[in-house]
GROMACS .gro file of C-alpha atoms in nm:
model
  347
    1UNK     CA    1  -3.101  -0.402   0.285
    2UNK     CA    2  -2.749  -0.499   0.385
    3UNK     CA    3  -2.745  -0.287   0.683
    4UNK     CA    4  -2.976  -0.547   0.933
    5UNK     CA    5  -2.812  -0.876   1.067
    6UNK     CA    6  -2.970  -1.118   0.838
    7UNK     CA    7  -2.934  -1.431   1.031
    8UNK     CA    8  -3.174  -1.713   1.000
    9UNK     CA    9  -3.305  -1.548   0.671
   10UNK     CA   10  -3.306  -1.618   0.285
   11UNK     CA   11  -3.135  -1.393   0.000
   12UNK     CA   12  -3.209  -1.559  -0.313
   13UNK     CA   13  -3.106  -1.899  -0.351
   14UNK     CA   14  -2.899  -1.858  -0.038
   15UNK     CA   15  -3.006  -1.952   0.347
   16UNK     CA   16  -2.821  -1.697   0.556
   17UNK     CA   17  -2.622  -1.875   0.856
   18UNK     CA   18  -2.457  -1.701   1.130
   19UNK     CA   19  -2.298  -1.358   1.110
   20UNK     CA   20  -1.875  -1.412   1.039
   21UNK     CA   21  -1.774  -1.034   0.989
   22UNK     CA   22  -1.879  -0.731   0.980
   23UNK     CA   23  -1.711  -0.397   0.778
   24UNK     CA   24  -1.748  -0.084   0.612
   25UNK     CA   25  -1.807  -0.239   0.287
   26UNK     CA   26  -2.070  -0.418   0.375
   27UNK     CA   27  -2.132  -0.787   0.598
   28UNK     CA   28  -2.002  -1.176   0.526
   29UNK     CA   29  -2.217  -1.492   0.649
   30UNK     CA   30  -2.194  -1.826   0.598
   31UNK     CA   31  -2.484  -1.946   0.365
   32UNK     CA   32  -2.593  -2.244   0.219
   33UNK     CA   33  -2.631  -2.240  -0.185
   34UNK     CA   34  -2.950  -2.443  -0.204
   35UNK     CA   35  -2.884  -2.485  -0.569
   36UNK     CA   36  -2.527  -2.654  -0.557
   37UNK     CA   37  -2.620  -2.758  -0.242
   38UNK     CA   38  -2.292  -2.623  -0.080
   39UNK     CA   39  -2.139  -2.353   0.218
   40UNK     CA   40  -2.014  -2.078   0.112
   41UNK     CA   41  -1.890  -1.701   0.257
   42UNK     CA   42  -2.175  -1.466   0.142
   43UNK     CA   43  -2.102  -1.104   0.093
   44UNK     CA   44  -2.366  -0.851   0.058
   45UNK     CA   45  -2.282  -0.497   0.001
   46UNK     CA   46  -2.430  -0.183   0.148
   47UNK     CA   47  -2.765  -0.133  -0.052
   48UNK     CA   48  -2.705   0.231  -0.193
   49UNK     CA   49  -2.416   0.105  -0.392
   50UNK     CA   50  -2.607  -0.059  -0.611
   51UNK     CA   51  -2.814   0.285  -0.659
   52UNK     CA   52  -2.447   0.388  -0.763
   53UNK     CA   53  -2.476   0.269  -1.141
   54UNK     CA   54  -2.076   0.371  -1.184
   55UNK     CA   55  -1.957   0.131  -0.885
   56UNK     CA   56  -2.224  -0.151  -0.977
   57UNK     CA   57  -2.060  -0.145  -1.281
   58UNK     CA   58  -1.684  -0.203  -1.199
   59UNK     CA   59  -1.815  -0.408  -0.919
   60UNK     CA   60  -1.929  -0.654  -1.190
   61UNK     CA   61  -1.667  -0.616  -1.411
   62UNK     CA   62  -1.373  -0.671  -1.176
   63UNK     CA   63  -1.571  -0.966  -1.006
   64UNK     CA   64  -1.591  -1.131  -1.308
   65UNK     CA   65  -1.201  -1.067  -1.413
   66UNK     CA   66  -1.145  -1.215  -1.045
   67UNK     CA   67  -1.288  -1.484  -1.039
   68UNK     CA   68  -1.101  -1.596  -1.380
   69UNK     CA   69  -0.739  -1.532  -1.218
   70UNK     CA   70  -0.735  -1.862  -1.079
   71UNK     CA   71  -0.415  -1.717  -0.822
   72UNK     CA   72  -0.388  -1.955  -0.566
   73UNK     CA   73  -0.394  -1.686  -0.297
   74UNK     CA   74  -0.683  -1.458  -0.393
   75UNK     CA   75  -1.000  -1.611  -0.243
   76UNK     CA   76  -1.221  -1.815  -0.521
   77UNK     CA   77  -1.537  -1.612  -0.634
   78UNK     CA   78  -1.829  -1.871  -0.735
   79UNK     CA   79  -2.089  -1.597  -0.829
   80UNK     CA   80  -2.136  -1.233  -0.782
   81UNK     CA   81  -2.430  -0.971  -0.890
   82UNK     CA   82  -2.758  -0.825  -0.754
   83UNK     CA   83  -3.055  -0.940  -0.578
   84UNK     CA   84  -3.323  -0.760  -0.432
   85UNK     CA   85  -3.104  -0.453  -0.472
   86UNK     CA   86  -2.810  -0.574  -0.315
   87UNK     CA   87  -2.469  -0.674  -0.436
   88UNK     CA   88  -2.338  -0.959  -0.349
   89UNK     CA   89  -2.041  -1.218  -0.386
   90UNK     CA   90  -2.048  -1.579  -0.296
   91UNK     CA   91  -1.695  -1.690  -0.209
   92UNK     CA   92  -1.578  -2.048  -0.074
   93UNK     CA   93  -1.601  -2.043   0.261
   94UNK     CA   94  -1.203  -2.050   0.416
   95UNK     CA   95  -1.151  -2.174   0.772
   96UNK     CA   96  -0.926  -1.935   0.975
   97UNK     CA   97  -0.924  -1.568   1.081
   98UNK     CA   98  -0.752  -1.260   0.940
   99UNK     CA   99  -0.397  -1.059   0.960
  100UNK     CA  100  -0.548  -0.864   1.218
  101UNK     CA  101  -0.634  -1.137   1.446
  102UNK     CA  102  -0.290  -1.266   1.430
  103UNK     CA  103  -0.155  -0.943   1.514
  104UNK     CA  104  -0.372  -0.897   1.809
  105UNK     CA  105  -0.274  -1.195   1.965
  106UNK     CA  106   0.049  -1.180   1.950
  107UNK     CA  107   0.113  -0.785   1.976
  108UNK     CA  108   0.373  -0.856   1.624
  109UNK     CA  109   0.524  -1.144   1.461
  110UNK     CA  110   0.844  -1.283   1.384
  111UNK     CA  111   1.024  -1.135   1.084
  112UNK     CA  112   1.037  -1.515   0.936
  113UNK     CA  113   0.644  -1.524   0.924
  114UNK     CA  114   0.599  -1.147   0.795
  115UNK     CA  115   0.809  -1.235   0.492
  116UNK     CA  116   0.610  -1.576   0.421
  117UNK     CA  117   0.289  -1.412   0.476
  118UNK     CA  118   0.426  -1.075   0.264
  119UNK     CA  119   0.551  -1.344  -0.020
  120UNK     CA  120   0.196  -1.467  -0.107
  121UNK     CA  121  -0.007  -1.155  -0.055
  122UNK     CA  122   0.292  -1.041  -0.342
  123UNK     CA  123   0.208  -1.316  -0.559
  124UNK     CA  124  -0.185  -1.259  -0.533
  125UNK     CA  125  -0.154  -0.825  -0.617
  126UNK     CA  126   0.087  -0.930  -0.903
  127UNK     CA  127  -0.157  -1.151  -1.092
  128UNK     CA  128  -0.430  -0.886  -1.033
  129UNK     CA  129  -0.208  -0.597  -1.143
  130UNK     CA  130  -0.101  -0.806  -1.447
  131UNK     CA  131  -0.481  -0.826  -1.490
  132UNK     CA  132  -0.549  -0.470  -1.495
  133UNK     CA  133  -0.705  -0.474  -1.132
  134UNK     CA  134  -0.608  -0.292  -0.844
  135UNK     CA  135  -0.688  -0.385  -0.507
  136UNK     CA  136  -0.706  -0.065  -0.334
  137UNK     CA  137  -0.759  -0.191   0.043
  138UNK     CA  138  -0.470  -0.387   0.095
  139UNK     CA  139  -0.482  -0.465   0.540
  140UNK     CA  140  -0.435  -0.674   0.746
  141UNK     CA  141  -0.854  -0.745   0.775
  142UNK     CA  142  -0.812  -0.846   0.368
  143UNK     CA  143  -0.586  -1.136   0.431
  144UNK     CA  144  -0.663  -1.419   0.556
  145UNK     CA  145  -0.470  -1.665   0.727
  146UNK     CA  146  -0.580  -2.058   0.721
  147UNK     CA  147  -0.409  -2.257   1.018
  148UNK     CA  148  -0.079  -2.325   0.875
  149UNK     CA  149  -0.033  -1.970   0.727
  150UNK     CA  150  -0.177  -1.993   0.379
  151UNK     CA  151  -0.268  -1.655   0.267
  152UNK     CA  152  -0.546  -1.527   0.040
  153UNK     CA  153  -0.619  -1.207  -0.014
  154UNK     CA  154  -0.969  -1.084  -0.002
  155UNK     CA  155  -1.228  -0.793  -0.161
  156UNK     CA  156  -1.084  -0.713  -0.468
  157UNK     CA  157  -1.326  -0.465  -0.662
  158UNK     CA  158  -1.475  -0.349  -0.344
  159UNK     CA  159  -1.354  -0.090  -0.176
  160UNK     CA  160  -1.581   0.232  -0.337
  161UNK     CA  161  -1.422   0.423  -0.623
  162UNK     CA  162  -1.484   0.466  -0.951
  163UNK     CA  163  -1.272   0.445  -1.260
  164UNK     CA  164  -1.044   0.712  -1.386
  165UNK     CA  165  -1.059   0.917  -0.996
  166UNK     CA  166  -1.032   0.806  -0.663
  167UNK     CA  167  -1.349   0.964  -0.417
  168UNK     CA  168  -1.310   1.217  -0.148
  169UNK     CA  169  -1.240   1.009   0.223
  170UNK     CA  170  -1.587   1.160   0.308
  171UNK     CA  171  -1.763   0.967   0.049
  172UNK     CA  172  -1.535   0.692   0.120
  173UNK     CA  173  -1.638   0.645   0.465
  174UNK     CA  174  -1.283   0.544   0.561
  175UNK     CA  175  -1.234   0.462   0.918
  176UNK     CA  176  -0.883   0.575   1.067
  177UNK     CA  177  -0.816   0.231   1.042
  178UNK     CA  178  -0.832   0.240   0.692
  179UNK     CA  179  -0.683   0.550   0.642
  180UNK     CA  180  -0.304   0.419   0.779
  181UNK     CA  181  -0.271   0.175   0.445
  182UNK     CA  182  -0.348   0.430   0.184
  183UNK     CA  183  -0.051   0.581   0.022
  184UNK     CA  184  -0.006   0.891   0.008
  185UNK     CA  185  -0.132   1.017  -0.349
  186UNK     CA  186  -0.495   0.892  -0.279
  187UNK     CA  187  -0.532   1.178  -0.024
  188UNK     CA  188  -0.477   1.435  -0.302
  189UNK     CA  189  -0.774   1.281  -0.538
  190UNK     CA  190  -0.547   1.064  -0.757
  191UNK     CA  191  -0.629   0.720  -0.908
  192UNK     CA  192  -0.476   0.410  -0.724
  193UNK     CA  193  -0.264   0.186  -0.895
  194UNK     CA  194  -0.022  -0.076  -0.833
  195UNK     CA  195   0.231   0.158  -0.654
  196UNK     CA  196  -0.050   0.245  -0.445
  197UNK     CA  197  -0.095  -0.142  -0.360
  198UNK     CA  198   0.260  -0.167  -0.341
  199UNK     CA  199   0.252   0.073  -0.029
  200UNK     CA  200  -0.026  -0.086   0.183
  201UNK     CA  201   0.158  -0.388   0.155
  202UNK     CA  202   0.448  -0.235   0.277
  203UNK     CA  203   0.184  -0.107   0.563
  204UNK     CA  204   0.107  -0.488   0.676
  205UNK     CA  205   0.480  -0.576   0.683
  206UNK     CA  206   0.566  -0.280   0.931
  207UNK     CA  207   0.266  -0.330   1.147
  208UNK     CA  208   0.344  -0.727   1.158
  209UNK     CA  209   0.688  -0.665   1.276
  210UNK     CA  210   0.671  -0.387   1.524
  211UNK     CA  211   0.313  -0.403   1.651
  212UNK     CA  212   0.195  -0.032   1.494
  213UNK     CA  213   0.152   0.143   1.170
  214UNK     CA  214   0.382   0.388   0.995
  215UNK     CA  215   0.147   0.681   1.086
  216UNK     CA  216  -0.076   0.664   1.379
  217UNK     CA  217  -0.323   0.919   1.450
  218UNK     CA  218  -0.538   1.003   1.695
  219UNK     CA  219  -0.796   1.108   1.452
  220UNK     CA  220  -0.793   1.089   1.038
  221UNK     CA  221  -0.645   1.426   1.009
  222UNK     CA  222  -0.348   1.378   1.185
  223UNK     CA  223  -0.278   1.041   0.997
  224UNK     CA  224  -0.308   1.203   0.700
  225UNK     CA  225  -0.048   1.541   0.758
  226UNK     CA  226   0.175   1.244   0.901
  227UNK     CA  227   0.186   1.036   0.633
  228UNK     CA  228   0.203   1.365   0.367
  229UNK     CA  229   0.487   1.537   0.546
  230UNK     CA  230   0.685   1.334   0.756
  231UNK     CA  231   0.898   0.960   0.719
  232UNK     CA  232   0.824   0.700   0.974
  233UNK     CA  233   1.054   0.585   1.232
  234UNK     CA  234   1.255   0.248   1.103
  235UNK     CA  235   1.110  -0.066   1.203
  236UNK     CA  236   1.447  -0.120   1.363
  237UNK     CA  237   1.394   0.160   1.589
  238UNK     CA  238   1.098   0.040   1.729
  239UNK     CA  239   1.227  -0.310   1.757
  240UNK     CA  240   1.614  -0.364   1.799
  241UNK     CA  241   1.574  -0.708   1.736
  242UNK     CA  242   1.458  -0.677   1.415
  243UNK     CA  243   1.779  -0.733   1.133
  244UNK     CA  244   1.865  -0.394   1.005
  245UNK     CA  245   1.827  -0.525   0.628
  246UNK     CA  246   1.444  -0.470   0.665
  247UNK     CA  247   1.464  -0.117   0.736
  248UNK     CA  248   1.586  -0.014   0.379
  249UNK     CA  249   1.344  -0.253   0.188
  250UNK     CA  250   1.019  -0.147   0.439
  251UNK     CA  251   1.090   0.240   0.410
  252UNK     CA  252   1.131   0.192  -0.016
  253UNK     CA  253   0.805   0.057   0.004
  254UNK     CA  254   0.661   0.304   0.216
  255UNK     CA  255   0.787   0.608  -0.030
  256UNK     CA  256   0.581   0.895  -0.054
  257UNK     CA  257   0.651   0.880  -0.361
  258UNK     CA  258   0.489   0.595  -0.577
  259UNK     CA  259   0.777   0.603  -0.808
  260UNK     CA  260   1.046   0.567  -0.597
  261UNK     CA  261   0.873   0.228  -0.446
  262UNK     CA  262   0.961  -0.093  -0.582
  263UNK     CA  263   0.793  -0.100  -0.953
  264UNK     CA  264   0.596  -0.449  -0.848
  265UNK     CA  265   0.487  -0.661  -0.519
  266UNK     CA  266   0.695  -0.927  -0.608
  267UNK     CA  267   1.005  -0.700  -0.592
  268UNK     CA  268   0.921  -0.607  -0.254
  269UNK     CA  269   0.884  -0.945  -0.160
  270UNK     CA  270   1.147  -1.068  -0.274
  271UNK     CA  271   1.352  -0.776  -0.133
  272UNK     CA  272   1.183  -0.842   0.199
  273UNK     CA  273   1.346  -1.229   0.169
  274UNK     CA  274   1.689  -1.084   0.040
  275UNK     CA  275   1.711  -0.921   0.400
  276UNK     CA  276   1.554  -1.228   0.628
  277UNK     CA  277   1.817  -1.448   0.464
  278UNK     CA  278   2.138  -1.234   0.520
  279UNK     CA  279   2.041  -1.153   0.878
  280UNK     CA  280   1.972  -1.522   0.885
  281UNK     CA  281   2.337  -1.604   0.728
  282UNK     CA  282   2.517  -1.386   1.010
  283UNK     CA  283   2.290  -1.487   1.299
  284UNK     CA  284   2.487  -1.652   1.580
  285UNK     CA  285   2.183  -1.822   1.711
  286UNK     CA  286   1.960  -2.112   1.560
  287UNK     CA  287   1.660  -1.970   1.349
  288UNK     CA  288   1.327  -2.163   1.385
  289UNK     CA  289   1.249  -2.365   1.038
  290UNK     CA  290   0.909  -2.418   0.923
  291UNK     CA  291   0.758  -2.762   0.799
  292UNK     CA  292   0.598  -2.772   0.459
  293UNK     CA  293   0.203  -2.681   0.443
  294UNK     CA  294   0.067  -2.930   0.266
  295UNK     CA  295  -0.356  -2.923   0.136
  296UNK     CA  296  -0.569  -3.147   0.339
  297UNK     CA  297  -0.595  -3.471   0.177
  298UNK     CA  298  -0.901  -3.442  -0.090
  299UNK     CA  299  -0.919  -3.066  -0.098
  300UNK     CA  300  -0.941  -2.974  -0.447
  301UNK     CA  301  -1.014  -2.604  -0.593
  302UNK     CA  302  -1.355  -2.664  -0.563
  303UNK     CA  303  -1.326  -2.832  -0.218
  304UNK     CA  304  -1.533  -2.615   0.037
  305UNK     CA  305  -1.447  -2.657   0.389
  306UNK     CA  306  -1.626  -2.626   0.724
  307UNK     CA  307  -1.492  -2.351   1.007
  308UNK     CA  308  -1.252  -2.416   1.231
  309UNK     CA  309  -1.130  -2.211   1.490
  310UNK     CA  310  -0.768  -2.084   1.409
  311UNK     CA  311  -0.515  -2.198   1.633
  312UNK     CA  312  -0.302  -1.922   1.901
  313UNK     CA  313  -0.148  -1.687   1.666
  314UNK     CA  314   0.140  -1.671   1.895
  315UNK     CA  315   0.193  -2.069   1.813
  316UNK     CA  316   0.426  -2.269   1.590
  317UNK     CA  317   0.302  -2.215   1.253
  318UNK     CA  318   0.335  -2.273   0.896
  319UNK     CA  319   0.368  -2.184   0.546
  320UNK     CA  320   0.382  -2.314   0.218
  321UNK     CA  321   0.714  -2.197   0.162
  322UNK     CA  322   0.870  -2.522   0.275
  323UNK     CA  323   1.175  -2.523   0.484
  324UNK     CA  324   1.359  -2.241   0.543
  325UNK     CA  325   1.580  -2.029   0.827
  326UNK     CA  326   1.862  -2.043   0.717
  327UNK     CA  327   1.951  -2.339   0.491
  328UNK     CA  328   1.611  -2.432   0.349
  329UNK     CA  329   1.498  -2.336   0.001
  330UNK     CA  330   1.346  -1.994  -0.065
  331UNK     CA  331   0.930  -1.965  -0.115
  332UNK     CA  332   0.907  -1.874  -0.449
  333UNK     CA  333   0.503  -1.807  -0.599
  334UNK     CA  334   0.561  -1.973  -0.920
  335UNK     CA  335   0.679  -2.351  -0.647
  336UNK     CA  336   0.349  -2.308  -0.492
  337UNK     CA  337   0.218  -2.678  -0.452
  338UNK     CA  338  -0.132  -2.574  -0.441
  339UNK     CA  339  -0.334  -2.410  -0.166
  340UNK     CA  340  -0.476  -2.506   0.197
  341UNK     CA  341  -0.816  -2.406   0.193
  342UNK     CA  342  -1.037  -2.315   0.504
  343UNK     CA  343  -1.233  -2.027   0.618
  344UNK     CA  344  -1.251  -1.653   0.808
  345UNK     CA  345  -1.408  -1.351   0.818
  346UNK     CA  346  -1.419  -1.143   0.552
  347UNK     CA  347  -1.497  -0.836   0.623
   0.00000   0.00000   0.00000
């Protein structure tokens, strides 16, 4: 079973090390592969799903396609399958801590980081989508953040559903959490696809910049009539700071409907940088630039790295975009010099 801490125990060919998250889909250690003789982020899956022949099934099959992307920013897989009837994936083992940390600390973030961050979460859906995959959980507890901002995002295949139709929220499980990054269309039974992606990225951006999600709810029904029937307030009205140019690209992305969203990731992204550099452009005062993230020195692909503590979200940070506000060159996925790797909780 999945369901017990496992802690000081063996699955397999793995040692189980100390617990590093904990979610609905299931729980993440760190574990030592005794065979490659290597640290890794063990995932192991609620034990009914494997009873559930239909998810087992695309769990497998959209494991495997993952772990062929190669995109720098969705989290390596190094094995995946079933032991002892439980699923499981063995990922590299990233030093950091997610979205959601970074948001807690810091209550929101600036509109520079939101875009960097948004910009490489983009780039990761659009290889998947151009794979056939859908992510289907996109939030801020799926991205993961290493010290100097390099993103990955994290559970592809996971969240429960099978192919063709989307399960009721009951059988889901969803948490209320959960329920604030699902677009609209997957509350009336239909299957996700990349507009539905498209809109819980769109999520993550207006949480990161004001601090709350489009549709809060004191309980899952009232999230769900609020994001069915009504438009959210502009980020701009909930932060007058923030440059008016994001209010038009956020709300497209946050359509009810799917196809009046942007038609990919990458177009919301880059739609999302349009805005940050005009308000840039006209802003009287002097916009913080960003070094270059650069990998550690010998991390390779296949590099796994011991945890680290991530630094005060609320801190200078980075991200591989390389210089920017307002006269350094635009991040753009296909310039990426290669990823930072580290670890966090996956969860």
């Amino acid at each position: 079973m999945a369901d017990g801490d496992r802690t000081g125990t063996t699955f397999g060919r793995y040692e189980v090390g100390e617990l590093l998250g904990r979610g609905g889909m299931g729980e993440v250690y760190r574990a030592v592969d005794t065979e490659k003789d290597r640290t890794v982020a063990l995932k192991l899956l609620p034990a009914v799903l494997a009873g559930d022949d239909t998810y087992a099934e695309r769990f497998r099959r959209e494991s495997r396609t993952v772990a062929r992307l190669g995109e720098p920013h969705i989290i390596p897989i190094h094995d995946f399958g079933e032991i002892d009837g439980t699923l499981f994936l063995d990922m590299r083992l990233v030093e950091g801590a997610d979205l959601r940390a970074a948001i807690r600390g810091s209550g929101k973030l600036a509109p520079a980081r939101v875009v960097a961050v948004v910009e490489q979460v983009a780039a990761a859906l659009d290889a998947a989508h151009d794979a056939g995959l859908v992510h289907r959980d996109v939030k801020p507890e799926n991205i993961l953040l290493t010290p100097n901002d390099f993103a990955y995002l994290v559970d592809f295949g996971i969240a429960r559903a099978a192919d063709g139709a989307e399960p009721h929220l009951t059988q889901l499980g969803t948490a209320i959490g959960s329920v604030a990054y699902l677009a609209p269309e997957l509350f009336d039974d239909r299957e996700a696809t990349a507009a539905s992606d498209v809109y819980g990225l769109a999520v993550v951006a207006y949480e990161s910049l004001t601090g709350r999600v489009p549709h809060p709810g004191a309980t899952q029904a009232s999230a769900i009539k609020s994001a069915l029937l009504t438009d959210p307030p502009p980020p701009s009205s909930l932060d007058q700071s923030l440059p008016l140019g994001f209010d038009e690209v956020v709300m497209r992305g946050l359509a009810r409907d799917p196809a009046h969203r942007y038609a990919t990731a990458g177009e919301f992204a880059a739609a999302a940088r349009a805005a940050l550099d005009t308000a840039s452009a006209w802003s009287p005062t002097t916009v913080t630039r960003f070094p270059a993230a650069a990998a550690p020195a010998g991390v390779t692909a296949e590099t796994p790295v011991t945890a680290a503590p991530l630094p005060n979200p609320s801190g200078p940070v980075t991200h591989p975009s390389g210089p920017v506000y307002p006269t350094g060159p635009m991040y753009h996925p296909q310039q990426r010099q290669g990823p930072s790797y580290g670890r966090g909780a996956i969860t």
